[in-house]
Tab-separated table of C-alpha atoms in Angstrom:
chain	number	residue	atom	x	y	z
A	257	MET	CA	-33.101	-80.496	-103.608
A	258	GLU	CA	-35.246	-82.236	-101.797
A	259	ILE	CA	-32.169	-84.853	-101.221
A	260	VAL	CA	-30.209	-82.946	-99.402
A	261	ILE	CA	-33.588	-81.797	-97.220
A	262	LEU	CA	-33.996	-85.311	-96.298
A	263	ALA	CA	-30.256	-86.020	-95.302
A	264	VAL	CA	-30.041	-83.097	-93.348
A	265	VAL	CA	-33.232	-84.366	-90.870
A	266	ILE	CA	-31.892	-88.103	-90.992
A	267	ALA	CA	-28.603	-86.502	-89.428
A	268	VAL	CA	-30.315	-84.318	-86.496
A	269	VAL	CA	-32.896	-87.478	-85.763
A	270	LEU	CA	-29.467	-89.200	-85.159
A	271	VAL	CA	-27.743	-86.645	-83.369
A	272	GLY	CA	-30.698	-86.334	-80.732
A	273	ALA	CA	-31.121	-90.760	-80.087
A	274	VAL	CA	-27.551	-90.759	-79.413
A	275	SER	CA	-26.811	-87.897	-77.306
A	276	GLY	CA	-30.546	-89.628	-75.402
A	277	LEU	CA	-28.065	-92.915	-74.909
A	278	VAL	CA	-25.496	-91.194	-72.892
A	279	ILE	CA	-27.682	-89.090	-70.657
A	280	GLY	CA	-29.683	-92.159	-69.437
A	281	GLY	CA	-26.636	-94.491	-68.881
A	282	ARG	CA	-25.966	-91.594	-66.538
A	283	ARG	CA	-28.553	-91.555	-64.461
A	284	LYS	CA	-28.390	-95.662	-63.955
A	285	LYS	CA	-24.964	-95.086	-62.142
A	286	GLN	CA	-25.685	-94.537	-58.130
A	287	LEU	CA	-23.749	-92.143	-55.924
A	288	PRO	CA	-21.738	-93.571	-52.590
A	289	PRO	CA	-24.242	-93.153	-49.259
A	290	ALA	CA	-21.243	-91.399	-47.695
A	291	GLU	CA	-21.868	-88.563	-50.968
A	292	ARG	CA	-25.134	-88.582	-50.920
A	293	PRO	CA	-26.469	-85.162	-50.099
A	294	SER	CA	-28.600	-85.144	-48.088
A	295	ALA	CA	-32.087	-83.898	-48.436
A	296	THR	CA	-32.078	-80.473	-46.260
A	297	PRO	CA	-28.688	-78.912	-46.191
A	298	THR	CA	-27.642	-77.424	-42.684
A	299	ILE	CA	-26.472	-74.141	-42.253
A	300	THR	CA	-23.754	-73.000	-40.074
A	301	THR	CA	-24.956	-69.563	-38.196
A	302	PRO	CA	-21.433	-67.153	-37.936
A	303	PRO	CA	-20.948	-66.306	-35.300
A	304	ALA	CA	-22.283	-62.669	-33.582
A	305	GLU	CA	-19.803	-59.513	-33.502
A	306	PRO	CA	-19.414	-58.242	-30.023
A	307	ARG	CA	-21.060	-55.180	-29.022
A	308	VAL	CA	-20.226	-52.749	-26.656
A	309	GLY	CA	-19.788	-54.068	-22.463
A	310	ASP	CA	-19.953	-57.838	-23.921
A	311	GLU	CA	-16.322	-60.420	-24.248
A	312	ALA	CA	-15.089	-60.306	-27.535
A	313	GLU	CA	-15.976	-64.542	-27.421
A	314	THR	CA	-19.104	-66.422	-28.568
A	315	PRO	CA	-21.832	-65.153	-25.939
A	316	ARG	CA	-22.474	-68.569	-23.797
A	317	ASP	CA	-26.092	-69.366	-22.508
A	318	GLU	CA	-25.873	-68.808	-18.166
A	319	SER	CA	-27.445	-66.022	-16.216
A	320	ARG	CA	-26.059	-62.509	-16.133
A	321	ARG	CA	-25.924	-59.914	-12.959
A	322	THR	CA	-25.955	-56.214	-12.749
A	323	ILE	CA	-22.781	-54.181	-11.319
A	324	GLU	CA	-24.751	-53.773	-8.486
A	325	GLU	CA	-24.688	-57.001	-7.754
A	326	VAL	CA	-20.919	-57.871	-8.228
A	327	ASP	CA	-18.175	-58.308	-5.532
A	328	LEU	CA	-16.091	-55.424	-6.683
A	329	PRO	CA	-12.650	-56.296	-5.008
A	330	THR	CA	-11.215	-53.134	-2.437
A	331	ALA	CA	-8.961	-51.490	-4.395
A	332	GLU	CA	-5.690	-50.643	-1.705
A	333	ALA	CA	-4.560	-47.129	-1.124
A	334	PRO	CA	-0.925	-46.946	-1.765
A	335	GLU	CA	0.044	-45.838	1.017
A	336	ALA	CA	0.987	-41.866	0.727
A	337	PRO	CA	4.729	-40.568	1.942
A	338	PRO	CA	3.966	-38.500	5.472
A	339	ALA	CA	3.619	-35.285	5.260
A	340	GLU	CA	5.839	-32.891	6.007
A	341	ALA	CA	4.930	-30.163	8.677
A	342	GLU	CA	5.346	-26.908	6.650
A	343	PRO	CA	7.111	-24.832	8.630
A	344	ALA	CA	5.066	-21.485	10.372
A	345	PRO	CA	5.908	-17.634	8.918
A	346	ALA	CA	8.584	-16.521	10.886
A	347	ALA	CA	6.713	-13.798	13.064
A	348	PRO	CA	8.470	-10.311	12.374
A	349	GLU	CA	10.909	-9.110	14.626
A	350	VAL	CA	9.886	-6.646	16.984
A	351	GLU	CA	12.392	-4.055	17.108
A	352	VAL	CA	13.060	-1.405	20.062
A	353	PRO	CA	13.116	2.171	18.673
A	354	GLU	CA	15.610	4.898	19.940
A	355	PRO	CA	15.054	6.703	22.428
A	356	THR	CA	13.183	9.980	21.986
A	357	GLU	CA	14.292	11.961	24.907
A	358	GLY	CA	17.301	14.525	22.505
A	359	ARG	CA	16.290	12.713	19.241
A	360	LEU	CA	16.583	15.998	17.628
A	361	VAL	CA	19.934	17.310	19.412
A	362	ARG	CA	21.332	13.632	18.290
A	363	LEU	CA	20.173	15.257	14.216
A	364	ARG	CA	21.093	18.580	14.909
A	365	ALA	CA	24.675	18.042	12.519
A	366	ARG	CA	22.648	16.386	9.882
A	367	LEU	CA	19.911	20.068	10.180
A	368	ALA	CA	22.806	22.401	10.395
A	369	ARG	CA	24.194	20.675	6.783
A	370	SER	CA	20.989	21.685	4.972
A	371	GLN	CA	19.480	24.114	6.613
A	372	ASN	CA	22.847	27.012	8.455
A	373	ALA	CA	22.762	28.577	5.165
A	374	LEU	CA	20.314	31.037	5.870
A	375	GLY	CA	22.204	32.136	9.426
A	376	LYS	CA	25.299	32.295	7.424
A	377	GLY	CA	24.363	34.856	4.788
A	378	LEU	CA	22.054	36.661	7.979
A	379	LEU	CA	25.178	36.833	10.388
A	380	THR	CA	27.496	37.371	6.993
A	381	LEU	CA	25.814	40.246	6.122
A	382	LEU	CA	24.732	42.131	9.442
A	383	SER	CA	29.214	41.275	10.162
A	384	ARG	CA	29.254	44.269	6.928
A	385	GLU	CA	30.526	47.236	8.379
A	386	HIS	CA	27.834	49.615	7.206
A	387	LEU	CA	24.751	48.812	6.752
A	388	ASP	CA	23.108	50.327	4.357
A	389	GLU	CA	19.936	50.144	2.473
A	390	ASP	CA	21.461	47.994	-0.139
A	391	THR	CA	22.165	45.270	2.381
A	392	TRP	CA	19.089	45.253	4.298
A	393	GLU	CA	17.191	44.720	1.181
A	394	GLU	CA	19.397	41.910	0.795
A	395	ILE	CA	18.534	40.499	4.133
A	396	GLU	CA	15.297	40.443	3.532
A	397	ASP	CA	15.676	38.984	0.298
A	398	THR	CA	17.579	36.088	2.227
A	399	LEU	CA	14.585	36.014	4.360
A	400	LEU	CA	12.055	35.442	1.706
A	401	THR	CA	14.341	32.893	-0.355
A	402	ALA	CA	14.247	30.882	3.137
A	403	ASP	CA	10.344	31.168	2.977
A	404	VAL	CA	10.169	33.007	5.738
A	405	GLY	CA	6.934	34.933	4.638
A	406	VAL	CA	6.789	38.256	3.824
A	407	ALA	CA	4.988	40.243	6.828
A	408	PRO	CA	7.404	37.930	8.907
A	409	THR	CA	10.555	38.555	7.104
A	410	GLN	CA	9.349	42.727	7.329
A	411	GLU	CA	9.067	42.085	11.477
A	412	LEU	CA	12.169	40.811	11.846
A	413	VAL	CA	14.238	43.005	9.841
A	414	GLU	CA	12.493	45.634	11.652
A	415	ARG	CA	13.423	44.449	14.853
A	416	LEU	CA	17.179	44.036	13.583
A	417	ARG	CA	17.539	47.288	12.856
A	418	GLU	CA	16.329	49.045	15.720
A	419	ARG	CA	18.544	46.636	18.385
A	420	VAL	CA	21.726	46.794	15.401
A	421	ARG	CA	21.143	50.869	15.563
A	422	VAL	CA	21.437	50.614	19.982
A	423	LEU	CA	24.362	48.201	19.351
A	424	GLY	CA	26.185	50.068	17.508
A	425	THR	CA	29.775	48.086	17.796
A	426	ARG	CA	29.036	44.461	16.760
A	427	THR	CA	31.125	41.582	17.757
A	428	PRO	CA	30.456	38.316	16.308
A	429	GLN	CA	29.605	36.781	19.056
A	430	GLU	CA	27.202	39.414	19.906
A	431	LEU	CA	25.297	39.341	16.311
A	432	ARG	CA	24.735	35.964	16.855
A	433	THR	CA	23.613	36.334	19.914
A	434	LEU	CA	21.371	39.406	18.449
A	435	LEU	CA	20.155	37.147	15.803
A	436	ARG	CA	19.529	33.621	17.902
A	437	GLU	CA	17.210	36.117	20.019
A	438	GLU	CA	15.186	37.577	16.813
A	439	LEU	CA	14.182	33.927	15.729
A	440	LEU	CA	13.176	32.712	18.558
A	441	LYS	CA	10.448	35.449	19.118
A	442	LEU	CA	9.652	34.625	15.663
A	443	ILE	CA	9.835	30.979	16.243
A	444	ALA	CA	7.921	31.173	19.423
A	445	THR	CA	4.102	29.735	19.839
A	446	ASP	CA	2.284	30.236	23.462
A	447	ALA	CA	0.352	26.607	22.023
A	448	PRO	CA	2.471	23.929	23.615
A	449	ARG	CA	4.433	21.221	20.955
A	450	ALA	CA	3.868	17.633	22.866
A	451	VAL	CA	1.618	15.483	20.532
A	452	LYS	CA	-1.370	14.620	22.834
A	453	THR	CA	-0.964	11.546	24.041
A	454	ASP	CA	-2.550	11.177	27.517
A	455	ASN	CA	-6.251	12.203	27.742
A	456	GLY	CA	-6.875	11.751	31.088
A	457	LEU	CA	-10.114	9.150	30.068
A	458	GLU	CA	-10.564	5.849	29.956
A	459	THR	CA	-10.638	5.956	26.146
A	460	PRO	CA	-7.617	5.733	24.514
A	461	ALA	CA	-5.739	9.606	23.288
A	462	VAL	CA	-6.761	9.885	18.981
A	463	VAL	CA	-4.409	11.125	17.041
A	464	MET	CA	-5.835	11.736	13.315
A	465	VAL	CA	-3.180	12.285	10.517
A	466	VAL	CA	-3.971	14.113	7.737
A	467	GLY	CA	-1.994	15.443	4.151
A	468	VAL	CA	-1.248	15.312	0.449
A	469	ASN	CA	-0.417	11.913	-0.784
A	470	GLY	CA	2.924	12.527	-1.459
A	471	THR	CA	4.509	14.073	1.851
A	472	GLY	CA	4.870	11.328	3.564
A	473	LYS	CA	2.005	11.154	5.577
A	474	THR	CA	1.427	7.206	6.087
A	475	THR	CA	5.336	6.766	6.550
A	476	THR	CA	5.615	9.798	8.891
A	477	THR	CA	2.136	8.035	11.003
A	478	GLY	CA	4.642	4.827	11.000
A	479	LYS	CA	7.420	6.682	12.547
A	480	LEU	CA	5.248	8.312	15.085
A	481	ALA	CA	3.626	5.060	15.954
A	482	ARG	CA	8.144	4.876	16.967
A	483	VAL	CA	7.956	7.417	18.606
A	484	LEU	CA	5.031	6.208	21.032
A	485	VAL	CA	5.901	2.885	21.923
A	486	ALA	CA	9.605	4.080	22.586
A	487	ASP	CA	8.048	6.626	25.730
A	488	GLY	CA	6.180	3.588	26.696
A	489	LYS	CA	2.787	3.413	25.060
A	490	SER	CA	1.109	1.112	23.130
A	491	VAL	CA	-0.671	1.595	19.918
A	492	VAL	CA	-2.801	0.790	17.081
A	493	LEU	CA	-3.175	1.550	13.780
A	494	GLY	CA	-6.168	2.440	11.567
A	495	ALA	CA	-5.600	2.287	7.642
A	496	ALA	CA	-7.602	5.087	6.230
A	497	ASP	CA	-5.912	5.903	3.972
A	498	THR	CA	-7.574	3.862	1.162
A	499	PHE	CA	-8.019	5.600	-2.100
A	500	ARG	CA	-3.887	4.930	-2.562
A	501	ALA	CA	-2.678	1.432	-3.549
A	502	ALA	CA	-1.257	-0.418	-1.204
A	503	ALA	CA	-1.396	2.649	1.071
A	504	ALA	CA	-2.584	0.151	3.853
A	505	ASP	CA	0.213	-2.699	3.778
A	506	GLN	CA	3.280	-0.138	4.238
A	507	LEU	CA	1.560	0.946	7.177
A	508	GLN	CA	0.694	-2.672	8.522
A	509	THR	CA	5.023	-2.622	7.848
A	510	TRP	CA	5.528	0.043	9.876
A	511	GLY	CA	3.045	-1.398	12.414
A	512	GLU	CA	4.580	-4.387	12.633
A	513	ARG	CA	8.374	-3.089	13.459
A	514	VAL	CA	7.332	-2.601	16.963
A	515	GLY	CA	4.385	-4.783	17.393
A	516	ALA	CA	1.756	-2.468	17.031
A	517	ARG	CA	-1.479	-4.192	14.942
A	518	THR	CA	-2.919	-2.615	12.216
A	519	VAL	CA	-6.840	-2.161	11.477
A	520	ARG	CA	-7.437	-1.809	7.989
A	521	GLY	CA	-10.411	-2.802	5.226
A	522	PRO	CA	-10.425	-3.353	1.721
A	523	GLU	CA	-9.476	-1.234	-0.880
A	524	GLY	CA	-10.916	1.254	-2.201
A	525	GLY	CA	-13.394	0.769	1.509
A	526	ASP	CA	-14.865	3.478	3.514
A	527	PRO	CA	-12.463	5.009	5.277
A	528	ALA	CA	-14.629	6.457	8.263
A	529	SER	CA	-15.830	2.489	9.112
A	530	ILE	CA	-12.264	1.912	8.645
A	531	ALA	CA	-11.322	4.428	11.202
A	532	PHE	CA	-14.211	3.186	13.725
A	533	ASP	CA	-12.831	-0.181	14.029
A	534	ALA	CA	-9.390	1.316	14.989
A	535	VAL	CA	-10.727	3.381	17.858
A	536	LYS	CA	-13.413	0.428	18.752
A	537	GLU	CA	-10.049	-2.274	19.066
A	538	GLY	CA	-8.593	0.408	21.016
A	539	ILE	CA	-10.707	0.914	23.371
A	540	ALA	CA	-11.250	-2.634	23.573
A	541	GLU	CA	-7.678	-3.671	23.363
A	542	HIS	CA	-7.258	-0.953	26.496
A	543	ALA	CA	-4.368	1.004	23.818
A	544	ASP	CA	-2.430	4.505	24.984
A	545	VAL	CA	-3.345	5.890	21.851
A	546	VAL	CA	-5.060	5.259	18.059
A	547	LEU	CA	-3.395	7.508	15.074
A	548	ILE	CA	-5.686	7.083	11.582
A	549	ASP	CA	-4.243	7.565	8.604
A	550	THR	CA	-6.397	8.876	6.112
A	551	ALA	CA	-6.674	10.187	2.355
A	552	GLY	CA	-5.232	13.165	1.101
A	553	ARG	CA	-6.483	13.668	-2.576
A	554	LEU	CA	-6.878	17.146	-2.785
A	555	HIS	CA	-7.533	17.032	-6.821
A	556	THR	CA	-11.185	16.971	-4.688
A	557	LYS	CA	-11.870	19.564	-2.589
A	558	ALA	CA	-15.305	19.219	-2.049
A	559	GLY	CA	-14.577	15.167	-1.149
A	560	LEU	CA	-12.261	15.537	0.715
A	561	MET	CA	-14.082	17.792	3.391
A	562	ASP	CA	-17.362	15.338	2.723
A	563	GLU	CA	-15.172	12.491	3.779
A	564	LEU	CA	-12.694	13.688	6.061
A	565	GLY	CA	-15.940	15.277	7.964
A	566	LYS	CA	-17.380	11.793	7.906
A	567	VAL	CA	-14.009	10.367	9.720
A	568	LYS	CA	-14.066	13.125	12.138
A	569	ARG	CA	-17.816	12.595	13.700
A	570	VAL	CA	-17.295	8.347	13.071
A	571	VAL	CA	-14.643	8.981	15.374
A	572	GLU	CA	-16.243	10.814	17.873
A	573	LYS	CA	-18.802	8.669	17.978
A	574	GLN	CA	-16.026	6.581	19.919
A	575	ALA	CA	-14.298	8.907	21.964
A	576	PRO	CA	-12.987	12.180	21.293
A	577	LEU	CA	-10.508	13.168	19.446
A	578	ASP	CA	-7.411	14.266	20.557
A	579	GLU	CA	-4.830	15.447	17.486
A	580	VAL	CA	-4.903	16.596	13.956
A	581	LEU	CA	-1.761	16.948	12.592
A	582	LEU	CA	-1.119	18.016	9.215
A	583	VAL	CA	1.832	16.797	7.512
A	584	LEU	CA	3.733	18.873	4.890
A	585	ASP	CA	6.774	18.739	3.078
A	586	ALA	CA	8.919	20.944	3.797
A	587	THR	CA	10.457	20.995	0.511
A	588	THR	CA	7.240	22.840	-1.589
A	589	GLY	CA	7.632	26.031	0.470
A	590	GLN	CA	4.882	28.316	-0.479
A	591	ASN	CA	2.717	25.153	-2.319
A	592	GLY	CA	2.710	23.825	1.131
A	593	LEU	CA	1.531	27.221	2.368
A	594	VAL	CA	-1.635	26.758	-0.271
A	595	GLN	CA	-1.774	22.562	1.048
A	596	ALA	CA	-2.569	24.092	4.562
A	597	ARG	CA	-5.817	25.816	4.248
A	598	VAL	CA	-7.263	23.763	2.356
A	599	PHE	CA	-7.322	21.309	5.066
A	600	ALA	CA	-7.472	24.315	7.848
A	601	GLU	CA	-11.403	24.295	5.895
A	602	VAL	CA	-11.640	21.146	5.847
A	603	VAL	CA	-10.549	19.952	10.494
A	604	ASN	CA	-9.427	21.852	12.959
A	605	ILE	CA	-5.959	21.438	12.751
A	606	THR	CA	-4.196	21.343	15.824
A	607	GLY	CA	-0.616	21.237	14.921
A	608	ILE	CA	1.736	20.758	11.905
A	609	VAL	CA	4.346	18.255	10.860
A	610	LEU	CA	7.471	19.081	8.349
A	611	THR	CA	8.494	16.356	6.831
A	612	LYS	CA	12.281	16.288	4.338
A	613	LEU	CA	13.589	19.144	6.000
A	614	ASP	CA	16.821	18.153	5.366
A	615	GLY	CA	18.172	18.576	1.559
A	616	THR	CA	16.879	21.461	-0.177
A	617	ALA	CA	13.803	22.518	2.389
A	618	LYS	CA	14.173	25.869	4.104
A	619	GLY	CA	14.265	26.824	7.421
A	620	GLY	CA	11.185	29.671	6.567
A	621	ILE	CA	8.644	27.420	6.762
A	622	VAL	CA	8.428	26.790	10.096
A	623	VAL	CA	7.793	30.533	10.452
A	624	ALA	CA	5.497	31.235	7.603
A	625	VAL	CA	3.459	27.663	7.859
A	626	GLN	CA	2.731	28.897	11.932
A	627	ARG	CA	1.602	32.083	11.047
A	628	GLU	CA	-0.794	31.228	8.365
A	629	LEU	CA	-1.809	28.564	10.908
A	630	GLY	CA	-1.657	29.730	13.872
A	631	VAL	CA	-0.681	26.676	15.203
A	632	PRO	CA	2.925	25.082	16.366
A	633	VAL	CA	4.985	22.992	14.617
A	634	LYS	CA	5.149	19.477	16.624
A	635	LEU	CA	7.060	16.911	14.843
A	636	ILE	CA	10.159	17.559	11.963
A	637	GLY	CA	11.476	14.232	10.171
A	638	LEU	CA	14.800	15.252	9.308
A	639	GLY	CA	15.747	12.363	7.070
A	640	GLU	CA	14.167	8.459	5.534
A	641	GLY	CA	15.816	6.489	8.931
A	642	PRO	CA	12.871	4.887	10.985
A	643	ASP	CA	14.001	7.683	14.282
A	644	ASP	CA	14.349	10.531	11.998
A	645	LEU	CA	11.389	12.017	13.074
A	646	ALA	CA	11.574	14.709	16.140
A	647	THR	CA	9.682	16.264	18.774
A	648	PHE	CA	10.082	19.860	17.470
A	649	ASP	CA	12.802	21.561	19.882
A	650	PRO	CA	12.754	25.453	18.824
A	651	GLU	CA	15.662	26.454	20.504
A	652	ALA	CA	17.900	23.445	19.201
A	653	PHE	CA	16.229	24.121	15.760
A	654	VAL	CA	17.719	28.000	15.840
A	655	ASP	CA	21.464	27.005	17.344
A	656	ALA	CA	21.477	24.475	13.981
A	657	LEU	CA	20.095	27.412	11.361
A	658	ILE	CA	22.657	29.901	12.415
A	659	GLY	CA	25.367	27.378	13.247
A	660	ASP	CA	28.379	27.557	16.225
């Protein structure tokens, strides 16, 4: 056993000696000078990453200038094409309204087509050989149906009874003459029917137009401006109906068609201030007439009274109020009389304008409204045309009513 251990130790010693000899021999070999590593290795710094605003290249040692110090090249603006001049909006063509003289006579045929049912009905009944009580009741019904009213109907029937009794035999021409005379008496009034447009003062005549919205009030104001311009008057319009949308636009359109200027304000503005400005402008322009269109909302009677009363007071600070025209829709019949009563409580009505008297309207409303308010019908509207507004002529009206 000891011999084995000794052999192992000797082998280990021999292996170690051989290894030492090999390593020593390698250390004695010298490397070529170019291949010797330097004592201090050189480390190359990697290029710096560019930051925002730097150029994407290796920074150079040179002075830098700020943006204020750099002369930037002036960019020449591209030449804009020559602007084409926008065409000026064409001025609205001013119309020349037709003369008002005899206008109702020219419209007589239109009135007769829609109104002569009353006259023909009465003539037919009066032409019967025997006028008994049933016939007179039919005559009364005919008059009431035509919106003449109860009191005027009774008055007319009594006069007809008496004259027929005195007349005895009745030819068609005699009956027509009799009926014409009695109807003229019923419609007659001592008040002047012409719209007052000359007050004899240095200030213009001021006409305020009132009525329920929907009766044709603003349209009537525009048509009245045409009537006045046709008569040689200069007109200023005041759009004081600020309650109804587009009422001012509508009135201005009417004015532009005849060369009349419209004074207006914002929608929902103060009507009194617009009326004040309109009269003021009319005075400054030496206009002949100032027409003021007002609002007509009847759902709040107290508010309407306050507003119209204020407009009237404010206008009268500039000039006297010469006319207050109430516009009524002739097709509404007795409802129109209710409206007339309300407005008569608000302002001092001086004249009536009956619109839509053609068509289904009944001519008797002329009698009824005059009796109700005690003021004359001054103007009547007989259609949708711009010149279908005429001064009321009782004789032409009755002639159209009973026919030829």
